[in-house]
mmCIF file of C-alpha atoms in Angstrom:
data_model
loop_
_atom_site.group_PDB
_atom_site.id
_atom_site.type_symbol
_atom_site.label_atom_id
_atom_site.label_comp_id
_atom_site.label_asym_id
_atom_site.label_seq_id
_atom_site.Cartn_x
_atom_site.Cartn_y
_atom_site.Cartn_z
ATOM 1 C CA UNK A 1 18.804 133.398 141.669
ATOM 2 C CA UNK A 2 19.727 136.281 143.431
ATOM 3 C CA UNK A 3 19.227 135.926 147.064
ATOM 4 C CA UNK A 4 17.229 138.810 148.961
ATOM 5 C CA UNK A 5 20.250 140.949 150.146
ATOM 6 C CA UNK A 6 21.591 141.048 146.142
ATOM 7 C CA UNK A 7 18.449 141.760 145.139
ATOM 8 C CA UNK A 8 18.210 145.051 147.985
ATOM 9 C CA UNK A 9 21.683 145.978 146.774
ATOM 10 C CA UNK A 10 21.102 145.780 143.438
ATOM 11 C CA UNK A 11 17.965 148.298 144.226
ATOM 12 C CA UNK A 12 19.957 150.748 145.796
ATOM 13 C CA UNK A 13 22.558 151.166 143.169
ATOM 14 C CA UNK A 14 19.339 151.899 141.016
ATOM 15 C CA UNK A 15 19.341 155.154 143.108
ATOM 16 C CA UNK A 16 23.082 155.560 143.819
ATOM 17 C CA UNK A 17 24.228 155.970 140.014
ATOM 18 C CA UNK A 18 22.599 156.502 136.551
ATOM 19 C CA UNK A 19 22.025 153.705 134.137
ATOM 20 C CA UNK A 20 24.669 152.275 131.897
ATOM 21 C CA UNK A 21 27.567 153.560 134.766
ATOM 22 C CA UNK A 22 30.409 150.977 133.237
ATOM 23 C CA UNK A 23 32.600 151.766 136.180
ATOM 24 C CA UNK A 24 29.956 150.661 138.818
ATOM 25 C CA UNK A 25 29.328 147.904 136.346
ATOM 26 C CA UNK A 26 32.829 146.442 136.737
ATOM 27 C CA UNK A 27 32.645 146.853 140.426
ATOM 28 C CA UNK A 28 29.828 144.894 140.174
ATOM 29 C CA UNK A 29 31.660 142.012 138.296
ATOM 30 C CA UNK A 30 34.728 142.167 140.266
ATOM 31 C CA UNK A 31 33.146 142.347 143.809
ATOM 32 C CA UNK A 32 29.495 141.840 143.670
ATOM 33 C CA UNK A 33 26.418 144.214 144.553
ATOM 34 C CA UNK A 34 26.391 143.617 148.324
ATOM 35 C CA UNK A 35 30.184 144.705 148.523
ATOM 36 C CA UNK A 36 29.747 147.365 146.400
ATOM 37 C CA UNK A 37 26.832 148.935 148.522
ATOM 38 C CA UNK A 38 29.189 148.201 151.492
ATOM 39 C CA UNK A 39 31.799 150.099 150.402
ATOM 40 C CA UNK A 40 29.769 152.829 149.693
ATOM 41 C CA UNK A 41 27.968 152.913 152.951
ATOM 42 C CA UNK A 42 31.247 152.746 155.319
ATOM 43 C CA UNK A 43 33.921 155.445 155.966
ATOM 44 C CA UNK A 44 36.828 153.189 153.985
ATOM 45 C CA UNK A 45 39.063 153.718 150.912
ATOM 46 C CA UNK A 46 37.412 154.195 147.456
ATOM 47 C CA UNK A 47 36.572 151.786 144.753
ATOM 48 C CA UNK A 48 39.048 151.793 141.675
ATOM 49 C CA UNK A 49 38.329 153.825 138.821
ATOM 50 C CA UNK A 50 36.478 157.173 139.927
ATOM 51 C CA UNK A 51 38.074 160.434 141.551
ATOM 52 C CA UNK A 52 37.241 161.674 145.341
ATOM 53 C CA UNK A 53 34.496 163.929 144.427
ATOM 54 C CA UNK A 54 32.693 161.314 141.929
ATOM 55 C CA UNK A 55 33.086 158.766 145.161
ATOM 56 C CA UNK A 56 31.935 161.447 147.383
ATOM 57 C CA UNK A 57 28.910 161.838 145.525
ATOM 58 C CA UNK A 58 27.959 158.227 145.350
ATOM 59 C CA UNK A 59 28.175 158.042 148.800
ATOM 60 C CA UNK A 60 25.820 160.839 149.647
ATOM 61 C CA UNK A 61 23.202 159.096 147.167
ATOM 62 C CA UNK A 62 23.613 156.011 148.918
ATOM 63 C CA UNK A 63 23.030 157.488 152.196
ATOM 64 C CA UNK A 64 19.648 158.666 150.829
ATOM 65 C CA UNK A 65 18.637 155.512 149.074
ATOM 66 C CA UNK A 66 15.758 153.480 150.382
ATOM 67 C CA UNK A 67 15.881 150.124 148.222
ATOM 68 C CA UNK A 68 13.198 148.458 150.668
ATOM 69 C CA UNK A 69 10.975 151.188 150.203
ATOM 70 C CA UNK A 70 11.377 151.174 146.545
ATOM 71 C CA UNK A 71 10.759 147.405 146.381
ATOM 72 C CA UNK A 72 7.552 147.822 148.442
ATOM 73 C CA UNK A 73 6.459 150.604 146.037
ATOM 74 C CA UNK A 74 6.623 148.562 142.788
ATOM 75 C CA UNK A 75 4.922 145.373 144.257
ATOM 76 C CA UNK A 76 2.086 147.852 145.533
ATOM 77 C CA UNK A 77 1.991 148.525 141.559
ATOM 78 C CA UNK A 78 1.427 145.191 141.067
ATOM 79 C CA UNK A 79 5.426 144.930 139.425
ATOM 80 C CA UNK A 80 8.517 143.360 140.328
ATOM 81 C CA UNK A 81 12.031 144.183 140.571
ATOM 82 C CA UNK A 82 14.039 141.794 137.833
ATOM 83 C CA UNK A 83 17.639 141.195 138.426
ATOM 84 C CA UNK A 84 20.213 139.080 136.568
ATOM 85 C CA UNK A 85 19.989 135.316 137.291
ATOM 86 C CA UNK A 86 15.927 135.765 137.874
ATOM 87 C CA UNK A 87 14.276 133.025 135.614
ATOM 88 C CA UNK A 88 12.785 136.379 134.030
ATOM 89 C CA UNK A 89 15.876 138.097 133.176
ATOM 90 C CA UNK A 90 16.638 138.578 129.303
ATOM 91 C CA UNK A 91 19.769 137.164 128.853
ATOM 92 C CA UNK A 92 20.496 139.311 125.624
ATOM 93 C CA UNK A 93 20.894 142.252 127.854
ATOM 94 C CA UNK A 94 24.030 140.959 129.014
ATOM 95 C CA UNK A 95 25.557 141.567 125.523
ATOM 96 C CA UNK A 96 26.082 145.031 127.070
ATOM 97 C CA UNK A 97 28.598 143.929 129.364
ATOM 98 C CA UNK A 98 29.507 146.363 132.079
ATOM 99 C CA UNK A 99 26.843 148.691 131.187
ATOM 100 C CA UNK A 100 24.196 145.963 131.688
ATOM 101 C CA UNK A 101 21.483 147.103 133.940
ATOM 102 C CA UNK A 102 21.542 146.523 137.456
ATOM 103 C CA UNK A 103 18.189 145.419 137.227
ATOM 104 C CA UNK A 104 14.942 146.225 135.909
ATOM 105 C CA UNK A 105 11.262 147.536 137.306
ATOM 106 C CA UNK A 106 8.512 145.906 135.596
ATOM 107 C CA UNK A 107 5.018 146.398 135.878
ATOM 108 C CA UNK A 108 2.681 144.035 134.013
ATOM 109 C CA UNK A 109 1.487 140.171 134.169
ATOM 110 C CA UNK A 110 3.552 138.630 131.650
ATOM 111 C CA UNK A 111 7.348 136.926 131.420
ATOM 112 C CA UNK A 112 9.885 139.606 130.166
ATOM 113 C CA UNK A 113 12.251 137.133 128.972
ATOM 114 C CA UNK A 114 9.449 135.178 127.094
ATOM 115 C CA UNK A 115 8.409 138.027 125.513
ATOM 116 C CA UNK A 116 11.478 139.184 124.827
ATOM 117 C CA UNK A 117 12.703 136.269 122.727
ATOM 118 C CA UNK A 118 10.446 137.197 119.839
ATOM 119 C CA UNK A 119 10.930 140.965 119.829
ATOM 120 C CA UNK A 120 11.526 143.700 117.662
ATOM 121 C CA UNK A 121 12.278 147.453 118.340
ATOM 122 C CA UNK A 122 10.434 150.077 116.205
ATOM 123 C CA UNK A 123 11.074 153.808 116.802
ATOM 124 C CA UNK A 124 11.491 156.915 115.192
ATOM 125 C CA UNK A 125 10.450 160.591 115.020
ATOM 126 C CA UNK A 126 8.317 161.959 117.926
ATOM 127 C CA UNK A 127 7.596 164.650 115.475
ATOM 128 C CA UNK A 128 6.517 161.812 112.341
ATOM 129 C CA UNK A 129 4.368 162.959 109.760
ATOM 130 C CA UNK A 130 1.135 161.180 108.957
ATOM 131 C CA UNK A 131 2.684 158.897 106.842
ATOM 132 C CA UNK A 132 5.431 157.739 109.517
ATOM 133 C CA UNK A 133 2.326 157.297 112.094
ATOM 134 C CA UNK A 134 0.671 155.135 109.621
ATOM 135 C CA UNK A 135 3.538 152.690 108.707
ATOM 136 C CA UNK A 136 4.609 152.463 112.316
ATOM 137 C CA UNK A 137 0.961 151.293 113.229
ATOM 138 C CA UNK A 138 0.969 148.871 110.704
ATOM 139 C CA UNK A 139 3.938 147.515 111.331
ATOM 140 C CA UNK A 140 3.513 147.326 115.072
ATOM 141 C CA UNK A 141 0.024 145.613 114.248
ATOM 142 C CA UNK A 142 1.581 143.242 111.509
ATOM 143 C CA UNK A 143 4.545 141.962 114.061
ATOM 144 C CA UNK A 144 2.066 141.434 116.841
ATOM 145 C CA UNK A 145 -0.339 139.731 114.693
ATOM 146 C CA UNK A 146 2.361 137.096 114.034
ATOM 147 C CA UNK A 147 3.631 136.663 117.486
ATOM 148 C CA UNK A 148 6.270 139.095 117.687
ATOM 149 C CA UNK A 149 6.948 141.545 120.653
ATOM 150 C CA UNK A 150 6.605 145.104 119.876
ATOM 151 C CA UNK A 151 9.125 147.084 121.811
ATOM 152 C CA UNK A 152 9.559 151.104 121.922
ATOM 153 C CA UNK A 153 9.896 153.976 124.157
ATOM 154 C CA UNK A 154 6.247 155.420 124.715
ATOM 155 C CA UNK A 155 7.297 158.780 123.059
ATOM 156 C CA UNK A 156 5.126 160.740 121.041
ATOM 157 C CA UNK A 157 5.167 160.090 117.022
ATOM 158 C CA UNK A 158 6.583 156.735 116.255
ATOM 159 C CA UNK A 159 6.862 155.114 119.554
ATOM 160 C CA UNK A 160 3.477 155.755 120.460
ATOM 161 C CA UNK A 161 2.186 154.485 116.855
ATOM 162 C CA UNK A 162 3.981 151.127 116.881
ATOM 163 C CA UNK A 163 2.712 150.519 120.772
ATOM 164 C CA UNK A 164 -1.229 151.173 119.466
ATOM 165 C CA UNK A 165 -0.998 149.494 116.524
ATOM 166 C CA UNK A 166 0.008 146.216 118.836
ATOM 167 C CA UNK A 167 -2.493 146.970 121.357
ATOM 168 C CA UNK A 168 -5.220 147.346 118.329
ATOM 169 C CA UNK A 169 -4.649 143.428 117.638
ATOM 170 C CA UNK A 170 -4.482 142.516 121.286
ATOM 171 C CA UNK A 171 -0.765 142.025 120.471
ATOM 172 C CA UNK A 172 2.202 142.066 122.996
ATOM 173 C CA UNK A 173 4.063 145.067 123.096
ATOM 174 C CA UNK A 174 6.536 146.624 125.680
ATOM 175 C CA UNK A 175 7.096 150.246 126.860
ATOM 176 C CA UNK A 176 10.553 151.024 127.980
ATOM 177 C CA UNK A 177 10.687 153.652 130.130
ATOM 178 C CA UNK A 178 13.460 156.661 131.015
ATOM 179 C CA UNK A 179 11.774 157.118 134.425
ATOM 180 C CA UNK A 180 10.254 155.325 136.984
ATOM 181 C CA UNK A 181 7.503 152.596 136.322
ATOM 182 C CA UNK A 182 5.165 154.762 138.213
ATOM 183 C CA UNK A 183 5.774 157.630 136.215
ATOM 184 C CA UNK A 184 3.441 158.702 133.237
ATOM 185 C CA UNK A 185 6.122 160.451 130.666
ATOM 186 C CA UNK A 186 5.049 162.131 128.645
ATOM 187 C CA UNK A 187 2.200 163.167 130.712
ATOM 188 C CA UNK A 188 0.072 162.983 127.372
ATOM 189 C CA UNK A 189 0.687 159.370 127.321
ATOM 190 C CA UNK A 190 -0.573 158.397 130.951
ATOM 191 C CA UNK A 191 -3.752 156.594 129.209
ATOM 192 C CA UNK A 192 -1.262 154.539 126.930
ATOM 193 C CA UNK A 193 1.194 154.017 129.257
ATOM 194 C CA UNK A 194 -1.383 152.591 131.610
ATOM 195 C CA UNK A 195 -2.680 150.545 128.767
ATOM 196 C CA UNK A 196 0.953 148.921 128.599
ATOM 197 C CA UNK A 197 0.903 148.237 132.119
ATOM 198 C CA UNK A 198 -2.415 146.386 131.933
ATOM 199 C CA UNK A 199 -2.244 144.636 128.515
ATOM 200 C CA UNK A 200 1.619 144.523 127.984
ATOM 201 C CA UNK A 201 4.862 145.408 129.805
ATOM 202 C CA UNK A 202 6.249 148.645 130.930
ATOM 203 C CA UNK A 203 9.972 148.297 132.103
ATOM 204 C CA UNK A 204 12.386 151.002 133.160
ATOM 205 C CA UNK A 205 15.981 150.706 134.932
ATOM 206 C CA UNK A 206 15.075 153.890 137.312
ATOM 207 C CA UNK A 207 13.397 153.191 140.539
ATOM 208 C CA UNK A 208 9.854 154.183 141.121
ATOM 209 C CA UNK A 209 9.381 157.671 141.186
ATOM 210 C CA UNK A 210 12.390 158.653 139.283
ATOM 211 C CA UNK A 211 11.763 161.420 136.423
ATOM 212 C CA UNK A 212 13.588 161.610 133.102
ATOM 213 C CA UNK A 213 16.312 163.191 131.734
ATOM 214 C CA UNK A 214 17.873 164.215 128.385
ATOM 215 C CA UNK A 215 20.799 161.669 128.990
ATOM 216 C CA UNK A 216 18.213 158.877 130.695
ATOM 217 C CA UNK A 217 16.852 158.802 127.165
ATOM 218 C CA UNK A 218 20.141 158.569 125.403
ATOM 219 C CA UNK A 219 21.240 155.719 128.055
ATOM 220 C CA UNK A 220 17.502 153.997 127.391
ATOM 221 C CA UNK A 221 17.794 153.315 123.938
ATOM 222 C CA UNK A 222 20.905 150.854 124.680
ATOM 223 C CA UNK A 223 17.991 148.667 126.518
ATOM 224 C CA UNK A 224 15.848 149.042 123.542
ATOM 225 C CA UNK A 225 18.059 147.794 121.078
ATOM 226 C CA UNK A 226 19.787 144.896 123.273
ATOM 227 C CA UNK A 227 16.352 143.908 124.310
ATOM 228 C CA UNK A 228 15.161 142.665 120.842
ATOM 229 C CA UNK A 229 16.586 140.644 118.077
ATOM 230 C CA UNK A 230 16.341 143.817 115.818
ATOM 231 C CA UNK A 231 15.702 147.837 115.448
ATOM 232 C CA UNK A 232 13.334 149.454 112.597
ATOM 233 C CA UNK A 233 13.619 152.799 112.471
ATOM 234 C CA UNK A 234 10.880 154.830 110.538
ATOM 235 C CA UNK A 235 11.444 158.783 110.325
ATOM 236 C CA UNK A 236 14.696 160.521 111.812
ATOM 237 C CA UNK A 237 15.865 163.543 111.484
ATOM 238 C CA UNK A 238 20.332 163.481 111.027
ATOM 239 C CA UNK A 239 20.444 163.661 114.828
ATOM 240 C CA UNK A 240 17.338 162.104 116.113
ATOM 241 C CA UNK A 241 17.802 159.713 119.102
ATOM 242 C CA UNK A 242 16.440 156.860 117.413
ATOM 243 C CA UNK A 243 19.378 156.584 114.957
ATOM 244 C CA UNK A 244 21.260 156.090 118.379
ATOM 245 C CA UNK A 245 19.489 152.889 119.184
ATOM 246 C CA UNK A 246 20.386 152.033 115.428
ATOM 247 C CA UNK A 247 23.798 152.392 116.346
ATOM 248 C CA UNK A 248 23.455 150.419 119.564
ATOM 249 C CA UNK A 249 21.996 147.726 117.909
ATOM 250 C CA UNK A 250 24.578 147.475 114.968
ATOM 251 C CA UNK A 251 27.190 147.410 117.843
ATOM 252 C CA UNK A 252 25.544 144.491 119.333
ATOM 253 C CA UNK A 253 25.296 142.604 115.933
ATOM 254 C CA UNK A 254 21.291 143.187 115.994
ATOM 255 C CA UNK A 255 19.735 143.587 112.820
ATOM 256 C CA UNK A 256 19.012 147.145 111.789
ATOM 257 C CA UNK A 257 16.483 148.215 109.379
ATOM 258 C CA UNK A 258 14.805 151.395 107.855
ATOM 259 C CA UNK A 259 11.616 152.137 106.535
ATOM 260 C CA UNK A 260 12.873 154.881 103.272
ATOM 261 C CA UNK A 261 10.405 157.989 103.196
ATOM 262 C CA UNK A 262 10.426 160.673 100.741
ATOM 263 C CA UNK A 263 14.090 161.758 99.452
ATOM 264 C CA UNK A 264 12.935 165.683 99.981
ATOM 265 C CA UNK A 265 11.662 164.755 103.933
ATOM 266 C CA UNK A 266 14.300 166.164 106.185
ATOM 267 C CA UNK A 267 12.470 163.459 108.984
ATOM 268 C CA UNK A 268 13.751 160.591 106.364
ATOM 269 C CA UNK A 269 16.976 162.232 106.164
ATOM 270 C CA UNK A 270 18.645 159.847 108.914
ATOM 271 C CA UNK A 271 17.260 156.702 108.000
ATOM 272 C CA UNK A 272 18.355 156.956 104.377
ATOM 273 C CA UNK A 273 21.756 157.687 105.809
ATOM 274 C CA UNK A 274 21.232 154.392 107.646
ATOM 275 C CA UNK A 275 19.947 152.879 104.720
ATOM 276 C CA UNK A 276 23.402 153.791 103.026
ATOM 277 C CA UNK A 277 25.409 152.031 105.594
ATOM 278 C CA UNK A 278 24.376 148.268 107.453
ATOM 279 C CA UNK A 279 20.620 148.745 107.595
ATOM 280 C CA UNK A 280 18.340 146.820 105.323
ATOM 281 C CA UNK A 281 15.261 148.154 103.891
ATOM 282 C CA UNK A 282 12.209 146.980 105.028
ATOM 283 C CA UNK A 283 8.376 147.841 104.018
ATOM 284 C CA UNK A 284 6.321 145.634 106.062
ATOM 285 C CA UNK A 285 6.206 143.057 108.975
ATOM 286 C CA UNK A 286 6.619 139.713 106.585
ATOM 287 C CA UNK A 287 10.130 141.468 105.314
ATOM 288 C CA UNK A 288 11.033 142.423 109.155
ATOM 289 C CA UNK A 289 10.185 138.875 110.385
ATOM 290 C CA UNK A 290 12.205 137.554 107.574
ATOM 291 C CA UNK A 291 15.375 139.273 109.102
ATOM 292 C CA UNK A 292 14.896 138.503 112.312
ATOM 293 C CA UNK A 293 12.831 135.531 112.668
ATOM 294 C CA UNK A 294 13.995 131.498 112.467
ATOM 295 C CA UNK A 295 14.740 129.949 109.165
ATOM 296 C CA UNK A 296 12.206 129.459 106.427
ATOM 297 C CA UNK A 297 10.494 132.532 107.807
ATOM 298 C CA UNK A 298 10.113 134.367 104.659
ATOM 299 C CA UNK A 299 8.491 137.127 102.930
ATOM 300 C CA UNK A 300 6.188 136.383 100.158
ATOM 301 C CA UNK A 301 7.834 137.115 96.789
ATOM 302 C CA UNK A 302 6.726 140.290 95.346
ATOM 303 C CA UNK A 303 5.820 140.631 91.668
ATOM 304 C CA UNK A 304 3.642 142.850 89.380
ATOM 305 C CA UNK A 305 0.165 142.172 88.415
ATOM 306 C CA UNK A 306 -0.344 139.370 85.840
ATOM 307 C CA UNK A 307 -1.391 140.645 82.554
ATOM 308 C CA UNK A 308 -2.956 138.597 79.410
ATOM 309 C CA UNK A 309 0.409 138.470 77.042
ATOM 310 C CA UNK A 310 1.722 136.694 79.903
ATOM 311 C CA UNK A 311 -0.079 133.653 79.837
ATOM 312 C CA UNK A 312 0.389 133.177 75.855
ATOM 313 C CA UNK A 313 3.231 130.617 74.595
ATOM 314 C CA UNK A 314 6.376 132.224 73.024
ATOM 315 C CA UNK A 315 5.624 131.615 69.717
ATOM 316 C CA UNK A 316 2.058 132.873 69.730
ATOM 317 C CA UNK A 317 3.561 136.127 71.769
ATOM 318 C CA UNK A 318 5.630 136.647 68.647
ATOM 319 C CA UNK A 319 2.973 136.373 66.458
ATOM 320 C CA UNK A 320 1.392 139.188 68.265
ATOM 321 C CA UNK A 321 4.409 141.584 68.712
ATOM 322 C CA UNK A 322 4.856 141.370 64.822
ATOM 323 C CA UNK A 323 1.333 142.855 64.227
ATOM 324 C CA UNK A 324 1.637 146.572 63.313
ATOM 325 C CA UNK A 325 0.081 149.108 66.063
ATOM 326 C CA UNK A 326 -2.220 151.001 63.521
ATOM 327 C CA UNK A 327 -2.612 148.937 60.356
ATOM 328 C CA UNK A 328 -3.685 145.622 59.169
ATOM 329 C CA UNK A 329 -0.774 142.977 57.678
ATOM 330 C CA UNK A 330 -1.140 139.922 55.738
ATOM 331 C CA UNK A 331 -0.038 136.528 56.474
ATOM 332 C CA UNK A 332 3.084 136.312 54.775
ATOM 333 C CA UNK A 333 4.264 139.370 56.155
ATOM 334 C CA UNK A 334 3.438 138.277 59.492
ATOM 335 C CA UNK A 335 5.413 135.355 58.992
ATOM 336 C CA UNK A 336 8.450 136.994 57.889
ATOM 337 C CA UNK A 337 8.487 139.064 60.751
ATOM 338 C CA UNK A 338 7.651 136.451 63.345
ATOM 339 C CA UNK A 339 10.219 133.796 61.617
ATOM 340 C CA UNK A 340 7.531 131.375 61.600
ATOM 341 C CA UNK A 341 5.864 129.303 58.695
ATOM 342 C CA UNK A 342 2.441 131.165 57.620
ATOM 343 C CA UNK A 343 0.442 128.111 58.326
ATOM 344 C CA UNK A 344 1.489 128.043 61.869
ATOM 345 C CA UNK A 345 1.340 132.225 61.660
ATOM 346 C CA UNK A 346 -2.587 131.427 60.744
ATOM 347 C CA UNK A 347 -3.224 129.262 63.619
ATOM 348 C CA UNK A 348 -1.756 131.694 66.014
ATOM 349 C CA UNK A 349 -3.849 134.206 64.618
ATOM 350 C CA UNK A 350 -6.695 132.265 64.831
ATOM 351 C CA UNK A 351 -6.101 131.571 68.545
ATOM 352 C CA UNK A 352 -5.600 135.313 69.040
ATOM 353 C CA UNK A 353 -8.924 135.899 67.499
ATOM 354 C CA UNK A 354 -10.478 133.787 70.347
ATOM 355 C CA UNK A 355 -8.565 135.703 73.148
ATOM 356 C CA UNK A 356 -9.785 138.947 71.799
ATOM 357 C CA UNK A 357 -6.453 140.166 70.465
ATOM 358 C CA UNK A 358 -7.122 139.965 66.618
ATOM 359 C CA UNK A 359 -9.506 140.544 64.471
ATOM 360 C CA UNK A 360 -9.904 140.307 60.652
ATOM 361 C CA UNK A 361 -9.569 143.076 58.431
ATOM 362 C CA UNK A 362 -10.595 141.896 54.802
ATOM 363 C CA UNK A 363 -7.664 139.703 53.418
ATOM 364 C CA UNK A 364 -5.411 140.820 56.531
ATOM 365 C CA UNK A 365 -5.375 141.220 60.383
ATOM 366 C CA UNK A 366 -5.032 143.710 62.855
ATOM 367 C CA UNK A 367 -5.248 144.742 66.534
ATOM 368 C CA UNK A 368 -8.520 144.942 68.101
ATOM 369 C CA UNK A 369 -9.948 148.529 69.111
ATOM 370 C CA UNK A 370 -10.822 147.110 72.354
ATOM 371 C CA UNK A 371 -7.743 145.034 73.093
ATOM 372 C CA UNK A 372 -5.136 146.040 75.738
ATOM 373 C CA UNK A 373 -2.017 144.292 75.234
ATOM 374 C CA UNK A 374 -0.829 145.454 78.966
ATOM 375 C CA UNK A 375 -3.496 144.367 81.116
ATOM 376 C CA UNK A 376 -5.552 141.242 81.743
ATOM 377 C CA UNK A 377 -9.017 140.415 80.448
#
């Protein structure tokens, strides 16, 4: 477990550089967070891998950072700063290598590590259709009901619908923000983000008070992908940021899934392109769990409805098939068509009459007018 000095140093670095900075990540691996912060704080030689201009910018940020105040702020919110090495740290984030978060600011009572063990990312278009919102809500609820944590970005559209679906069944859900955990973004999701902090978890790489930028949304997606066992994309245009989350998942060896939409919809074009590659088609929670779950967590087999003729024996079905559609036939004629003895045909005809398929027509037999050969009963 990191000591107080390392925690303070990691909190400082969250202010000094943007998320996913691989150069700083390599410094952490080689020198450790305390040494990196010390190097940025004194007038000495710069660490390798950056220009003088970049080094000067990092030093300016380091001089302005107030990590103790940030840690106090997150505690005021009832939250915490979770670092690599903490018992609550989700170790699957280590798969990001040098791009691993320096730490995560967390609001909410449950253990992030525990919830992330069985988690699925559900992402998609912000300007989604009613179809996309409906599917995301059903998928979020279905996953949460089965004990799976729904992870998304708390944005408009698919993200919000997935979170609400999980919350509706009192299930686990995590919102990964591209801003501080005390910043409601988008502002119209203030209530939703508040509910996530009270009944679920709100997570961010950026320290309290920080606001989102376009690049921070892109960088946030790698955390969503790494934190979960798989990513489901519901409605995404060809240039959608949700596809970036899916690509991160693919690179990390996570399951990547997509929900198909109308082939005429531009909002599903990105999903369909993804499905032409390495992604898997899913349509419900059970199919997602079959991919990301443990051995034996299989989706139920799908089959069409049973019709009455499915229940007939092979020989009886052949006699039924031998009957003409709109006229009567005699037993010898039916015997030739069915390839069996007349006595056997007659026995099967009586069986079919009892089931309502056929009736007598003088000396012959015909299909009943009320008989539906393709439905049951």
